PDB file of C-alpha atoms in Angstrom:
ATOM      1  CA  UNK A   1       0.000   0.000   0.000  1.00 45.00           C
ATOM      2  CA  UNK A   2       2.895   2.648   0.390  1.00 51.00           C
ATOM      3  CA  UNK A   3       3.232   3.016  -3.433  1.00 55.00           C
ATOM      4  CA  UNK A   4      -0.508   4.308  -3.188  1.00 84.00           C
ATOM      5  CA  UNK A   5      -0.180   7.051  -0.372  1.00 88.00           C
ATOM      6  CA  UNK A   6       0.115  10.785  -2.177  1.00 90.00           C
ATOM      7  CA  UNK A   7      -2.547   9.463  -4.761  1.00 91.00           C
ATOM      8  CA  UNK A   8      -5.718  10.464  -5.239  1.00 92.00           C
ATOM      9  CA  UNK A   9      -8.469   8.537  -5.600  1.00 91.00           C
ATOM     10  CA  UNK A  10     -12.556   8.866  -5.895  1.00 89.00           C
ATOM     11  CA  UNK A  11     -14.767   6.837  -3.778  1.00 86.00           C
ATOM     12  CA  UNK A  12     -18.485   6.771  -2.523  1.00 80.00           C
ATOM     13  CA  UNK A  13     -18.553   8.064   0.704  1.00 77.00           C
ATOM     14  CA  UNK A  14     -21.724   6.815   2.131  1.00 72.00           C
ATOM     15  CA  UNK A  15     -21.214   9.427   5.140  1.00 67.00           C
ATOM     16  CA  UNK A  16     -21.470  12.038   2.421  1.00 67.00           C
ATOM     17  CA  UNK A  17     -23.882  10.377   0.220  1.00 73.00           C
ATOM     18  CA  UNK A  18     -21.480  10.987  -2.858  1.00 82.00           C
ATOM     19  CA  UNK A  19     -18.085  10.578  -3.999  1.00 87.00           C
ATOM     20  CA  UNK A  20     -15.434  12.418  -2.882  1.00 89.00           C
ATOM     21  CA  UNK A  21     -11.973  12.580  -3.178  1.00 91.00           C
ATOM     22  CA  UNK A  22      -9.496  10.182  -0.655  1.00 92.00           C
ATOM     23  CA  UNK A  23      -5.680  10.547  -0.206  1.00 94.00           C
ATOM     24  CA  UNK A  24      -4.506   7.102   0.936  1.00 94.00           C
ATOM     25  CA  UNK A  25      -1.879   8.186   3.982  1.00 95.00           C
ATOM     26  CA  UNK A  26      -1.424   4.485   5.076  1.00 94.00           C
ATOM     27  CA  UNK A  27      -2.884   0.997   5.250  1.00 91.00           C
ATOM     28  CA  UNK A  28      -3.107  -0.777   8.297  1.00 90.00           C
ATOM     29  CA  UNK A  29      -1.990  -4.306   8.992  1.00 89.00           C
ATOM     30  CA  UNK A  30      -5.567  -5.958   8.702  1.00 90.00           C
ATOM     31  CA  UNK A  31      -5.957  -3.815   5.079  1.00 89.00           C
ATOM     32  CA  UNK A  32      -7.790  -1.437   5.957  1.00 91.00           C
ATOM     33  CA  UNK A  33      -6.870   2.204   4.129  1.00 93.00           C
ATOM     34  CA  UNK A  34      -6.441   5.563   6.058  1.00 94.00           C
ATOM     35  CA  UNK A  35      -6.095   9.155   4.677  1.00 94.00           C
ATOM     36  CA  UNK A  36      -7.351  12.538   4.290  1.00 95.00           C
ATOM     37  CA  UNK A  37     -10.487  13.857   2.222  1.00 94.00           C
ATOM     38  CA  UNK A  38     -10.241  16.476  -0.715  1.00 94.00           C
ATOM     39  CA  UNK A  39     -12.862  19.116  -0.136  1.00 92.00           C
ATOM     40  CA  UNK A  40     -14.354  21.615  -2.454  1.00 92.00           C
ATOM     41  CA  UNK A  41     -14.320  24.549   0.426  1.00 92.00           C
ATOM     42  CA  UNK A  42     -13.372  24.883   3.868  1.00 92.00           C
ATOM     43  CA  UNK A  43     -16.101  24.588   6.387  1.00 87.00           C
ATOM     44  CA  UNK A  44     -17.261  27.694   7.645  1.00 91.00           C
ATOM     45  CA  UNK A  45     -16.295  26.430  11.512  1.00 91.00           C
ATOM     46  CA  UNK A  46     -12.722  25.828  10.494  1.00 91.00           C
ATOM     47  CA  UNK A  47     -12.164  29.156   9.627  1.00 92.00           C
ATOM     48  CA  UNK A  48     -12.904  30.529  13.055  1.00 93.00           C
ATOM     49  CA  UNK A  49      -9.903  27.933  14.511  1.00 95.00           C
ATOM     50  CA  UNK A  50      -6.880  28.640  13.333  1.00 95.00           C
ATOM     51  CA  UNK A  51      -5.605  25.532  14.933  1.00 95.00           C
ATOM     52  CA  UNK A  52      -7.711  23.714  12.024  1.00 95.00           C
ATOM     53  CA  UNK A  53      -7.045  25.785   9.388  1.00 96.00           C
ATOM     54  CA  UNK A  54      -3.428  25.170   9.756  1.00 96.00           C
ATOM     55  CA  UNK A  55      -4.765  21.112   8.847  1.00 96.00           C
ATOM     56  CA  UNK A  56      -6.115  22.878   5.203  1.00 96.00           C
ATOM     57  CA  UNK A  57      -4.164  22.644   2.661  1.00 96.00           C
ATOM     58  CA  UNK A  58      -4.715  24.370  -0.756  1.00 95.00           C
ATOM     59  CA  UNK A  59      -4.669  22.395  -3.689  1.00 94.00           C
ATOM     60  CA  UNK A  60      -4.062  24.307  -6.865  1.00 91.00           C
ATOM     61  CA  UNK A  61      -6.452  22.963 -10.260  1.00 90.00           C
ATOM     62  CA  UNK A  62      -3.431  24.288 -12.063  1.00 89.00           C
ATOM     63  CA  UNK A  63      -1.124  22.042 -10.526  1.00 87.00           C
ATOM     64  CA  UNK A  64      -3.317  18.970 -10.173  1.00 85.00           C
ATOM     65  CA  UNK A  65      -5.749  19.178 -13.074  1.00 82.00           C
ATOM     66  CA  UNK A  66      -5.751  15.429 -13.634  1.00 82.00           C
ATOM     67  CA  UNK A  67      -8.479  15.035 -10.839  1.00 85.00           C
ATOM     68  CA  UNK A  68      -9.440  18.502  -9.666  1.00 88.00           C
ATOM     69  CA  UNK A  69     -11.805  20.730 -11.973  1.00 89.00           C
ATOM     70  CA  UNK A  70     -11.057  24.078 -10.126  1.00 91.00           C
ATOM     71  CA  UNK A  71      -8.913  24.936  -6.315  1.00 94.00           C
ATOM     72  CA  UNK A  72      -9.679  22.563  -3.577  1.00 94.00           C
ATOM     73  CA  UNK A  73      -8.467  21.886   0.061  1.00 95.00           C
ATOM     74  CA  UNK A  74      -6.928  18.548   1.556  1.00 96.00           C
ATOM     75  CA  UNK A  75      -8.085  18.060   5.285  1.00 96.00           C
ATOM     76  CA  UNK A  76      -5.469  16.985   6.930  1.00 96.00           C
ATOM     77  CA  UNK A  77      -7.148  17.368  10.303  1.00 94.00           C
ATOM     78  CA  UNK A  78      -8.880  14.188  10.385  1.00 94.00           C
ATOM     79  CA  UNK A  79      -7.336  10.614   9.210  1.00 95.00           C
ATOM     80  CA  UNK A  80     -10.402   8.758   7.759  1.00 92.00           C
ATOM     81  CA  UNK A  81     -10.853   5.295   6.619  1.00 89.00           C
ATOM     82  CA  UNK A  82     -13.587   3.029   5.198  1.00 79.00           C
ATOM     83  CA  UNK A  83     -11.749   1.367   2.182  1.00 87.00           C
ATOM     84  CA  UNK A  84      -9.620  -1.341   2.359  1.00 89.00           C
ATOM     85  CA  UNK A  85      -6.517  -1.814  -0.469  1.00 88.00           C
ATOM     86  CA  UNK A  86      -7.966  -4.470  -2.435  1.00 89.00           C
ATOM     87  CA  UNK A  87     -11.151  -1.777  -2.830  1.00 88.00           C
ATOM     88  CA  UNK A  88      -9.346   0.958  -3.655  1.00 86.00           C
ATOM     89  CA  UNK A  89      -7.221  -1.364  -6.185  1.00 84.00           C
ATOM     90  CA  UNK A  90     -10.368  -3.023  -8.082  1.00 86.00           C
ATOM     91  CA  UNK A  91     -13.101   0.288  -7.966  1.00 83.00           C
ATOM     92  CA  UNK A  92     -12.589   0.730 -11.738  1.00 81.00           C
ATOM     93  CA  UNK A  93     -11.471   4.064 -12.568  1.00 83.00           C
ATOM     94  CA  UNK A  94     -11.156   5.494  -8.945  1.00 87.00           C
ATOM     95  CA  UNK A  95      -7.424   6.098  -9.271  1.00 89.00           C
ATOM     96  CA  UNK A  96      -7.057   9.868 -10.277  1.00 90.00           C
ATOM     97  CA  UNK A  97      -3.133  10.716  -9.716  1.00 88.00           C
ATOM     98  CA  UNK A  98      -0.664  11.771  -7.304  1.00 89.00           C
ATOM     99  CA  UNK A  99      -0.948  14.880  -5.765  1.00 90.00           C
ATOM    100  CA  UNK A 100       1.837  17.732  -6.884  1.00 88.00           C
ATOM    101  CA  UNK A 101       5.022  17.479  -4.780  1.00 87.00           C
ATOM    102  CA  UNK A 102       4.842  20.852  -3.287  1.00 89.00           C
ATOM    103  CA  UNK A 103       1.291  19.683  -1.605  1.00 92.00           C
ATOM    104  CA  UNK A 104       3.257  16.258  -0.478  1.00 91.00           C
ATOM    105  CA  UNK A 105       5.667  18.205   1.587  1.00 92.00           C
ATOM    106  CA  UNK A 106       3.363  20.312   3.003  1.00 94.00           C
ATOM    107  CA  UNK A 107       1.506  17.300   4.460  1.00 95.00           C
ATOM    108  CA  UNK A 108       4.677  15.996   6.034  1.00 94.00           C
ATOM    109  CA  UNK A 109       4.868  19.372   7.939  1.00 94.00           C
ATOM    110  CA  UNK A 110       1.920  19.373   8.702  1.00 96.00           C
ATOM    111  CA  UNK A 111       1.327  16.182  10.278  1.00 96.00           C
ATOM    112  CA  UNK A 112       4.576  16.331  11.997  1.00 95.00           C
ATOM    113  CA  UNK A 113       3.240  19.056  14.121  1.00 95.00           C
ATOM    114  CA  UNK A 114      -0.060  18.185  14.436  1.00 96.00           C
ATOM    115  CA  UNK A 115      -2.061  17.969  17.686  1.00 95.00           C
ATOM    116  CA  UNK A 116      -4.918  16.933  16.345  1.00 96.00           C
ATOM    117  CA  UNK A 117      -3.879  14.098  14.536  1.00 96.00           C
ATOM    118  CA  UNK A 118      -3.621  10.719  16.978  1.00 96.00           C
ATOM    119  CA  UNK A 119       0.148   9.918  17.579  1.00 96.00           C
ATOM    120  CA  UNK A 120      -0.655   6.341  16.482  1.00 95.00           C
ATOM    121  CA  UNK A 121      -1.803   8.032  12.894  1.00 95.00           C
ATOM    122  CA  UNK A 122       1.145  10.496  12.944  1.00 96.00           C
ATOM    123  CA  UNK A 123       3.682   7.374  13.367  1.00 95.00           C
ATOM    124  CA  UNK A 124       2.002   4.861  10.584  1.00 94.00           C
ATOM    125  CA  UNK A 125       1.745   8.191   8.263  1.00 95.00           C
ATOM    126  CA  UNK A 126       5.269   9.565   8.548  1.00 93.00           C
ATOM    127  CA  UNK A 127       5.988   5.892   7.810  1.00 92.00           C
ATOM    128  CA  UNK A 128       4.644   5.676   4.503  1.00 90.00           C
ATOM    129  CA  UNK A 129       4.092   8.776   3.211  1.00 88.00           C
ATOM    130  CA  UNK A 130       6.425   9.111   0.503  1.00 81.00           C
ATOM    131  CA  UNK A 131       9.258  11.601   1.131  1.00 72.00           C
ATOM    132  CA  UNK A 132      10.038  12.393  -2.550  1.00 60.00           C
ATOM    133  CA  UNK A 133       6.929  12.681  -5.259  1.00 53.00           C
ATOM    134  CA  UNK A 134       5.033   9.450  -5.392  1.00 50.00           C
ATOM    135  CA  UNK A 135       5.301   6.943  -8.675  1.00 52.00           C
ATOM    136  CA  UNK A 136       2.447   5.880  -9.853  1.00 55.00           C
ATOM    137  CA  UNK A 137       1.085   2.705  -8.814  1.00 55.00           C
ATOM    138  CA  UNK A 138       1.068  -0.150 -10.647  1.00 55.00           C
ATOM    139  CA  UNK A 139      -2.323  -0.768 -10.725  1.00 55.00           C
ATOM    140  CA  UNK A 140      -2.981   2.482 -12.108  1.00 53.00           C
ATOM    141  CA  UNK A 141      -4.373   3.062 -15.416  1.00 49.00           C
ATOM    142  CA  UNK A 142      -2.780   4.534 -18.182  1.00 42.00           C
ATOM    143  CA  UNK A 143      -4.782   7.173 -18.664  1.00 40.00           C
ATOM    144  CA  UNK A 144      -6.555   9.306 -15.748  1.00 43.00           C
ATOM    145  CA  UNK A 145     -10.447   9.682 -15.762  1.00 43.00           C
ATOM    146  CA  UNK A 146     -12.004  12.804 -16.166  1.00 46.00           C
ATOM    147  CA  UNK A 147     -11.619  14.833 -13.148  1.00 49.00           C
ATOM    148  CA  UNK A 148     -14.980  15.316 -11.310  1.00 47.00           C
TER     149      UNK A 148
END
């Protein structure tokens, strides 16, 4: 699963009731996936804390158009999971890209001083996350999907 975190992916998100974009940030032993969610804006409570907003990363369309049709954030506040790796490897056309390597460094940073993020996250994360810009899985198609 390393070779998949700093990719994007799309997934139905039955929290959300729609698809949304996932960042694997690691996989856990039993194959379950963790990451962070691509959102179109910042919620309106995050940008009273700037504790949270400092977990909000921009994510430039011009840098990423592959999978993003205009600017977007990546929450880094909250690791989420729900997928396992054999999901997010057979969903036919879910895998969207990596994300730029400027954005990749900035979530190191960020989750290396993080206090929101559980230290048992933090640990697994800075252990996978790749420290250089991720290559592309080889599951991965050929050819990206239209970004949604």
């Amino acid at each position: 699963m390393p070779a998949h975190c700093g990719h994007v992916y799309v997934m139905h998100w039955n929290v959300a009731a729609k698809q949304k974009l996932f960042v694997p940030a690691y996989s856990m032993t039993d194959g379950r996936v963790r990451g962070f969610l691509i959102n179109t804006d910042v919620p309106l409570f995050f940008q009273t804390k700037p504790e949270l907003m400092a977990h909000v990363l921009p994510i430039q369309h011009s840098l990423n158009s592959g999978f993003l049709q205009h600017d977007s954030w990546l929450c880094c506040n909250e690791v989420v999971g729900g997928f396992t790796v054999t999901q997010l490897e057979n969903a036919t056309g879910s895998y969207r890209g990596p994300i730029d390597s400027t954005l990749q460094v900035e979530v190191l940073r960020v989750v290396q001083t993080s206090r929101l993020i559980p230290e048992r996250d933090k640990v697994q994360i800075l252990a996978n996350w790749p420290p250089t810009p991720p290559a592309v899985p080889a599951s991965a198609p050929s050819i990206a999907p239209e970004p949604i």
